[in-house]
PDB file of C-alpha atoms in Angstrom:
ATOM      1  CA  MET A   1     110.210  81.597  89.742  1.00 36.00           C
ATOM      2  CA  LEU A   2     113.501  82.878  91.088  1.00 35.00           C
ATOM      3  CA  ARG A   3     114.242  83.475  94.755  1.00 35.00           C
ATOM      4  CA  ARG A   4     116.696  86.333  94.821  1.00 34.00           C
ATOM      5  CA  ALA A   5     116.483  89.699  96.632  1.00 34.00           C
ATOM      6  CA  LEU A   6     118.102  92.522  98.586  1.00 32.00           C
ATOM      7  CA  PRO A   7     117.120  93.688 102.120  1.00 32.00           C
ATOM      8  CA  VAL A   8     118.177  97.235 101.383  1.00 32.00           C
ATOM      9  CA  GLY A   9     118.007  99.545  98.353  1.00 32.00           C
ATOM     10  CA  LEU A  10     119.531  98.479  95.082  1.00 30.00           C
ATOM     11  CA  ALA A  11     123.278  98.892  94.832  1.00 33.00           C
ATOM     12  CA  ALA A  12     123.037 101.107  91.773  1.00 31.00           C
ATOM     13  CA  ALA A  13     120.963 103.664  93.635  1.00 31.00           C
ATOM     14  CA  ALA A  14     123.953 104.518  95.792  1.00 29.00           C
ATOM     15  CA  LEU A  15     126.355 104.973  92.879  1.00 29.00           C
ATOM     16  CA  ALA A  16     126.939 108.082  90.822  1.00 26.00           C
ATOM     17  CA  LEU A  17     126.644 106.273  87.513  1.00 28.00           C
ATOM     18  CA  VAL A  18     125.864 107.781  84.137  1.00 27.00           C
ATOM     19  CA  PRO A  19     123.438 106.117  81.708  1.00 30.00           C
ATOM     20  CA  ALA A  20     125.401 104.783  78.760  1.00 30.00           C
ATOM     21  CA  GLY A  21     124.933 102.949  75.529  1.00 30.00           C
ATOM     22  CA  ALA A  22     128.361 101.309  75.213  1.00 32.00           C
ATOM     23  CA  SER A  23     130.007  98.406  76.987  1.00 34.00           C
ATOM     24  CA  ALA A  24     132.722  99.054  79.584  1.00 36.00           C
ATOM     25  CA  ALA A  25     134.281  95.590  79.346  1.00 39.00           C
ATOM     26  CA  PRO A  26     138.011  95.524  78.516  1.00 42.00           C
ATOM     27  CA  ALA A  27     138.484  94.531  74.890  1.00 43.00           C
ATOM     28  CA  GLY A  28     141.336  92.116  75.478  1.00 46.00           C
ATOM     29  CA  GLY A  29     139.953  90.222  78.492  1.00 48.00           C
ATOM     30  CA  GLY A  30     142.401  89.349  81.244  1.00 51.00           C
ATOM     31  CA  GLY A  31     140.633  91.141  84.088  1.00 60.00           C
ATOM     32  CA  ASN A  32     138.758  89.892  87.109  1.00 76.00           C
ATOM     33  CA  ALA A  33     134.972  89.856  86.761  1.00 76.00           C
ATOM     34  CA  SER A  34     132.301  89.519  89.436  1.00 80.00           C
ATOM     35  CA  THR A  35     128.517  89.590  89.285  1.00 81.00           C
ATOM     36  CA  SER A  36     125.838  90.518  91.793  1.00 82.00           C
ATOM     37  CA  ILE A  37     122.084  90.013  91.800  1.00 85.00           C
ATOM     38  CA  SER A  38     119.540  91.253  94.300  1.00 89.00           C
ATOM     39  CA  TYR A  39     115.800  91.568  94.807  1.00 93.00           C
ATOM     40  CA  SER A  40     113.937  93.862  97.190  1.00 95.00           C
ATOM     41  CA  ALA A  41     110.399  94.963  97.998  1.00 97.00           C
ATOM     42  CA  TYR A  42     109.200  97.790 100.221  1.00 97.00           C
ATOM     43  CA  GLY A  43     105.949  99.530 100.986  1.00 97.00           C
ATOM     44  CA  ALA A  44     103.649 101.295 103.443  1.00 97.00           C
ATOM     45  CA  VAL A  45     100.425  99.911 104.932  1.00 97.00           C
ATOM     46  CA  THR A  46      97.725 101.055 107.344  1.00 95.00           C
ATOM     47  CA  LEU A  47      97.059  98.769 110.312  1.00 94.00           C
ATOM     48  CA  PRO A  48      93.521  98.009 111.532  1.00 91.00           C
ATOM     49  CA  ASP A  49      94.063 100.315 114.538  1.00 87.00           C
ATOM     50  CA  GLY A  50      94.902 103.241 112.240  1.00 88.00           C
ATOM     51  CA  ARG A  51      98.666 103.243 112.711  1.00 90.00           C
ATOM     52  CA  SER A  52     100.930 103.242 109.674  1.00 94.00           C
ATOM     53  CA  ALA A  53     103.706 100.730 109.080  1.00 96.00           C
ATOM     54  CA  GLN A  54     106.627 100.507 106.701  1.00 97.00           C
ATOM     55  CA  VAL A  55     107.671  97.056 105.547  1.00 97.00           C
ATOM     56  CA  SER A  56     110.478  95.616 103.451  1.00 96.00           C
ATOM     57  CA  LEU A  57     111.474  92.231 102.167  1.00 94.00           C
ATOM     58  CA  GLY A  58     114.711  91.217 100.522  1.00 93.00           C
ATOM     59  CA  GLU A  59     117.033  88.525  99.322  1.00 89.00           C
ATOM     60  CA  PHE A  60     120.568  88.802  98.010  1.00 82.00           C
ATOM     61  CA  ARG A  61     123.485  86.640  97.038  1.00 73.00           C
ATOM     62  CA  ALA A  62     126.234  86.568  99.681  1.00 64.00           C
ATOM     63  CA  HIS A  63     129.646  84.908  99.585  1.00 65.00           C
ATOM     64  CA  ASP A  64     128.314  81.760 101.239  1.00 71.00           C
ATOM     65  CA  GLY A  65     124.977  81.548  99.444  1.00 75.00           C
ATOM     66  CA  TRP A  66     121.687  83.415  99.483  1.00 79.00           C
ATOM     67  CA  ALA A  67     120.300  85.352 102.434  1.00 82.00           C
ATOM     68  CA  GLY A  68     116.967  87.039 103.096  1.00 89.00           C
ATOM     69  CA  SER A  69     115.479  89.573 105.485  1.00 92.00           C
ATOM     70  CA  VAL A  70     112.157  90.953 106.712  1.00 95.00           C
ATOM     71  CA  ASN A  71     111.762  94.374 108.308  1.00 96.00           C
ATOM     72  CA  VAL A  72     108.695  95.994 109.910  1.00 96.00           C
ATOM     73  CA  TYR A  73     108.447  99.498 111.401  1.00 96.00           C
ATOM     74  CA  VAL A  74     105.185 100.548 113.060  1.00 94.00           C
ATOM     75  CA  ALA A  75     104.778 104.273 113.691  1.00 91.00           C
ATOM     76  CA  ALA A  76     103.574 105.615 117.025  1.00 82.00           C
ATOM     77  CA  PRO A  77      99.896 106.673 117.240  1.00 77.00           C
ATOM     78  CA  ALA A  78      99.265 110.260 116.217  1.00 74.00           C
ATOM     79  CA  CYS A  79      99.130 112.718 119.104  1.00 72.00           C
ATOM     80  CA  THR A  80      95.741 114.420 118.873  1.00 71.00           C
ATOM     81  CA  ASP A  81      95.348 115.467 122.514  1.00 71.00           C
ATOM     82  CA  TRP A  82      97.489 116.187 125.565  1.00 70.00           C
ATOM     83  CA  PRO A  83      98.911 114.131 127.122  1.00 64.00           C
ATOM     84  CA  CYS A  84     100.005 112.111 124.097  1.00 66.00           C
ATOM     85  CA  PRO A  85      99.555 108.328 124.139  1.00 59.00           C
ATOM     86  CA  THR A  86     102.298 106.523 126.023  1.00 61.00           C
ATOM     87  CA  SER A  87     102.741 103.883 123.316  1.00 65.00           C
ATOM     88  CA  SER A  88     105.647 104.430 120.951  1.00 78.00           C
ATOM     89  CA  SER A  89     106.832 103.183 117.602  1.00 88.00           C
ATOM     90  CA  GLU A  90     107.804  99.529 117.181  1.00 92.00           C
ATOM     91  CA  SER A  91     110.384  97.961 114.925  1.00 94.00           C
ATOM     92  CA  GLY A  92     111.607  94.476 114.138  1.00 95.00           C
ATOM     93  CA  TYR A  93     114.140  92.915 111.780  1.00 95.00           C
ATOM     94  CA  ALA A  94     114.765  89.256 111.032  1.00 93.00           C
ATOM     95  CA  GLU A  95     117.289  87.490 108.864  1.00 91.00           C
ATOM     96  CA  VAL A  96     115.698  84.473 107.215  1.00 88.00           C
ATOM     97  CA  ASP A  97     116.753  81.538 105.074  1.00 84.00           C
ATOM     98  CA  ALA A  98     116.598  82.075 101.343  1.00 79.00           C
ATOM     99  CA  ASP A  99     113.888  79.411 101.092  1.00 82.00           C
ATOM    100  CA  ASP A 100     111.621  81.544 103.303  1.00 88.00           C
ATOM    101  CA  VAL A 101     111.579  84.407 100.770  1.00 91.00           C
ATOM    102  CA  THR A 102     110.275  84.085  97.195  1.00 91.00           C
ATOM    103  CA  PHE A 103     110.581  86.644  94.401  1.00 93.00           C
ATOM    104  CA  ASP A 104     109.137  86.039  90.944  1.00 91.00           C
ATOM    105  CA  ARG A 105     111.705  86.583  88.239  1.00 86.00           C
ATOM    106  CA  ASN A 106     109.343  88.908  86.361  1.00 89.00           C
ATOM    107  CA  LEU A 107     108.528  90.836  89.580  1.00 94.00           C
ATOM    108  CA  ASP A 108     104.923  89.638  89.665  1.00 95.00           C
ATOM    109  CA  ARG A 109     105.110  88.710  93.362  1.00 96.00           C
ATOM    110  CA  ALA A 110     107.348  88.751  96.399  1.00 96.00           C
ATOM    111  CA  VAL A 111     106.330  86.635  99.401  1.00 96.00           C
ATOM    112  CA  ALA A 112     107.474  85.744 102.915  1.00 95.00           C
ATOM    113  CA  ARG A 113     105.239  83.666 105.168  1.00 93.00           C
ATOM    114  CA  ASP A 114     105.157  82.667 108.837  1.00 93.00           C
ATOM    115  CA  VAL A 115     108.176  84.760 109.812  1.00 94.00           C
ATOM    116  CA  PRO A 116     108.607  85.091 113.599  1.00 94.00           C
ATOM    117  CA  LEU A 117     109.514  88.674 114.460  1.00 94.00           C
ATOM    118  CA  THR A 118     110.330  90.518 117.681  1.00 94.00           C
ATOM    119  CA  LEU A 119     108.908  94.046 117.736  1.00 94.00           C
ATOM    120  CA  SER A 120     110.793  96.336 120.118  1.00 92.00           C
ATOM    121  CA  SER A 121     109.641  99.705 121.432  1.00 87.00           C
ATOM    122  CA  TRP A 122     110.646 102.281 124.026  1.00 77.00           C
ATOM    123  CA  SER A 123     108.588 104.858 125.886  1.00 69.00           C
ATOM    124  CA  TRP A 124     108.987 107.182 128.865  1.00 66.00           C
ATOM    125  CA  GLY A 125     107.954 105.498 132.081  1.00 64.00           C
ATOM    126  CA  SER A 126     107.755 102.008 130.581  1.00 67.00           C
ATOM    127  CA  GLY A 127     111.250 101.780 129.159  1.00 71.00           C
ATOM    128  CA  SER A 128     111.987  99.099 126.586  1.00 81.00           C
ATOM    129  CA  THR A 129     109.329  96.507 125.765  1.00 85.00           C
ATOM    130  CA  GLN A 130     109.129  93.651 123.279  1.00 90.00           C
ATOM    131  CA  ARG A 131     106.405  91.509 121.793  1.00 91.00           C
ATOM    132  CA  GLU A 132     106.541  88.467 119.548  1.00 95.00           C
ATOM    133  CA  VAL A 133     104.498  88.412 116.345  1.00 95.00           C
ATOM    134  CA  THR A 134     104.193  86.235 113.247  1.00 95.00           C
ATOM    135  CA  VAL A 135     104.359  88.065 109.933  1.00 95.00           C
ATOM    136  CA  ASP A 136     103.287  87.337 106.358  1.00 95.00           C
ATOM    137  CA  LEU A 137     104.271  89.783 103.605  1.00 96.00           C
ATOM    138  CA  VAL A 138     102.861  89.619 100.082  1.00 97.00           C
ATOM    139  CA  PHE A 139     103.731  92.088  97.307  1.00 98.00           C
ATOM    140  CA  THR A 140     101.784  91.809  94.032  1.00 97.00           C
ATOM    141  CA  GLY A 141     103.042  93.715  91.001  1.00 96.00           C
ATOM    142  CA  THR A 142     100.522  96.085  89.432  1.00 95.00           C
ATOM    143  CA  GLY A 143     102.378  98.531  87.198  1.00 84.00           C
ATOM    144  CA  ARG A 144     104.623  98.168  84.184  1.00 92.00           C
ATOM    145  CA  VAL A 145     108.215  97.029  84.678  1.00 94.00           C
ATOM    146  CA  ASP A 146     110.662  99.939  84.376  1.00 93.00           C
ATOM    147  CA  ARG A 147     114.284  99.210  83.464  1.00 92.00           C
ATOM    148  CA  ASP A 148     117.458 101.284  83.669  1.00 91.00           C
ATOM    149  CA  THR A 149     121.050 100.548  82.659  1.00 89.00           C
ATOM    150  CA  TYR A 150     124.062 102.370  84.121  1.00 82.00           C
ATOM    151  CA  LEU A 151     127.747 102.325  83.260  1.00 83.00           C
ATOM    152  CA  GLY A 152     130.540 103.606  85.485  1.00 78.00           C
ATOM    153  CA  PRO A 153     133.131 102.763  88.150  1.00 76.00           C
ATOM    154  CA  CYS A 154     132.800  99.615  90.205  1.00 74.00           C
ATOM    155  CA  GLY A 155     130.769  99.863  93.359  1.00 61.00           C
ATOM    156  CA  GLU A 156     133.918  99.803  95.498  1.00 59.00           C
ATOM    157  CA  GLY A 157     135.693 102.390  93.321  1.00 61.00           C
ATOM    158  CA  SER A 158     138.759 100.261  92.484  1.00 66.00           C
ATOM    159  CA  PRO A 159     141.110 101.938  89.970  1.00 70.00           C
ATOM    160  CA  GLY A 160     140.748 100.509  86.484  1.00 75.00           C
ATOM    161  CA  CYS A 161     137.514  98.730  87.349  1.00 80.00           C
ATOM    162  CA  LYS A 162     134.336  99.309  85.376  1.00 83.00           C
ATOM    163  CA  GLY A 163     130.812  98.314  86.298  1.00 86.00           C
ATOM    164  CA  VAL A 164     127.473  97.805  84.599  1.00 87.00           C
ATOM    165  CA  ARG A 165     124.192  97.950  86.550  1.00 87.00           C
ATOM    166  CA  ILE A 166     120.819  96.846  85.216  1.00 89.00           C
ATOM    167  CA  ASP A 167     117.865  97.707  87.457  1.00 92.00           C
ATOM    168  CA  ALA A 168     114.194  96.809  87.071  1.00 94.00           C
ATOM    169  CA  GLY A 169     111.185  97.699  89.218  1.00 95.00           C
ATOM    170  CA  ARG A 170     107.410  97.917  89.264  1.00 96.00           C
ATOM    171  CA  ASP A 171     104.703  99.285  91.547  1.00 97.00           C
ATOM    172  CA  ALA A 172     102.923  96.777  93.762  1.00 97.00           C
ATOM    173  CA  ASP A 173     100.043  96.219  96.160  1.00 97.00           C
ATOM    174  CA  VAL A 174     101.154  95.159  99.646  1.00 97.00           C
ATOM    175  CA  VAL A 175      99.456  92.982 102.256  1.00 97.00           C
ATOM    176  CA  LEU A 176     100.991  92.653 105.717  1.00 97.00           C
ATOM    177  CA  THR A 177      99.416  89.984 107.922  1.00 96.00           C
ATOM    178  CA  MET A 178     100.545  90.283 111.525  1.00 93.00           C
ATOM    179  CA  ASP A 179      99.128  87.793 114.035  1.00 90.00           C
ATOM    180  CA  GLY A 180      96.212  87.112 111.687  1.00 92.00           C
ATOM    181  CA  ALA A 181      95.234  90.767 111.086  1.00 94.00           C
ATOM    182  CA  ASP A 182      95.593  92.101 107.541  1.00 96.00           C
ATOM    183  CA  ALA A 183      96.909  95.556 106.638  1.00 96.00           C
ATOM    184  CA  THR A 184      97.012  96.800 103.035  1.00 97.00           C
ATOM    185  CA  GLY A 185      98.912  99.456 101.164  1.00 97.00           C
ATOM    186  CA  THR A 186     101.191 100.088  98.197  1.00 97.00           C
ATOM    187  CA  GLY A 187     104.877  99.706  97.452  1.00 97.00           C
ATOM    188  CA  ARG A 188     107.399  98.550  94.891  1.00 96.00           C
ATOM    189  CA  ILE A 189     109.270  95.390  93.846  1.00 96.00           C
ATOM    190  CA  SER A 190     112.800  95.772  92.441  1.00 95.00           C
ATOM    191  CA  ARG A 191     115.598  93.707  90.960  1.00 93.00           C
ATOM    192  CA  GLY A 192     119.246  94.660  90.506  1.00 90.00           C
ATOM    193  CA  PHE A 193     121.949  92.949  88.463  1.00 88.00           C
ATOM    194  CA  GLY A 194     125.561  94.093  88.214  1.00 85.00           C
ATOM    195  CA  VAL A 195     128.833  93.119  86.578  1.00 86.00           C
ATOM    196  CA  ASP A 196     132.196  94.527  87.697  1.00 83.00           C
ATOM    197  CA  ILE A 197     135.215  93.998  85.443  1.00 82.00           C
ATOM    198  CA  GLY A 198     138.641  94.891  86.816  1.00 73.00           C
ATOM    199  CA  SER A 199     141.900  95.494  84.995  1.00 56.00           C
ATOM    200  CA  PRO A 200     144.828  93.101  85.601  1.00 46.00           C
ATOM    201  CA  ALA A 201     146.644  93.767  88.883  1.00 47.00           C
ATOM    202  CA  SER A 202     149.998  94.286  87.171  1.00 41.00           C
ATOM    203  CA  GLY A 203     150.697  96.297  84.109  1.00 42.00           C
ATOM    204  CA  GLY A 204     153.503  97.753  82.119  1.00 40.00           C
ATOM    205  CA  GLY A 205     151.544 100.506  80.483  1.00 40.00           C
ATOM    206  CA  GLU A 206     150.605 100.788  76.891  1.00 41.00           C
ATOM    207  CA  GLY A 207     153.433 100.871  74.411  1.00 39.00           C
TER     208      GLY A 207
END
């Protein structure tokens, strides 16, 4: 079991990379190389009161170690009559220790338990309000694992730098437990791995 993830979408999803079948690594070595690894999970659930919620869970490797995050967005109740309900949407985000987030290496499960979260909302007349909740998130993989490999420029676009991205993901069932009440839905668990290889800083050209 490996505890590694990303609180946002995979890095490769934001890059204009072309699928390739050849390596981009310089043949003679001598460049700077860096690696990145990230895990993420996201999904949508229906709360017991009928409202929908979007949830995400992540963990990624930072410069000073591993970091994790939990995010919950609860949509406002549907307006079926006038006047509309005064309650509004709620959202909360928490950065957590890496030990509080667990991702299976084969994407079977992603779990965060007993995460304290502050849900904030705003509505006309009431202004800004907050409430404290405790959140459990459990993603259980259900579908096959899909994999993609991309080759192209480094994520930061440095001249002479080439990057390889290997992404994997699978569909998942989602259970959000908020203050003891369960909400279920579907989502996806993903893993991203990347290698960036840069050319030497100095150069005299090819002779």
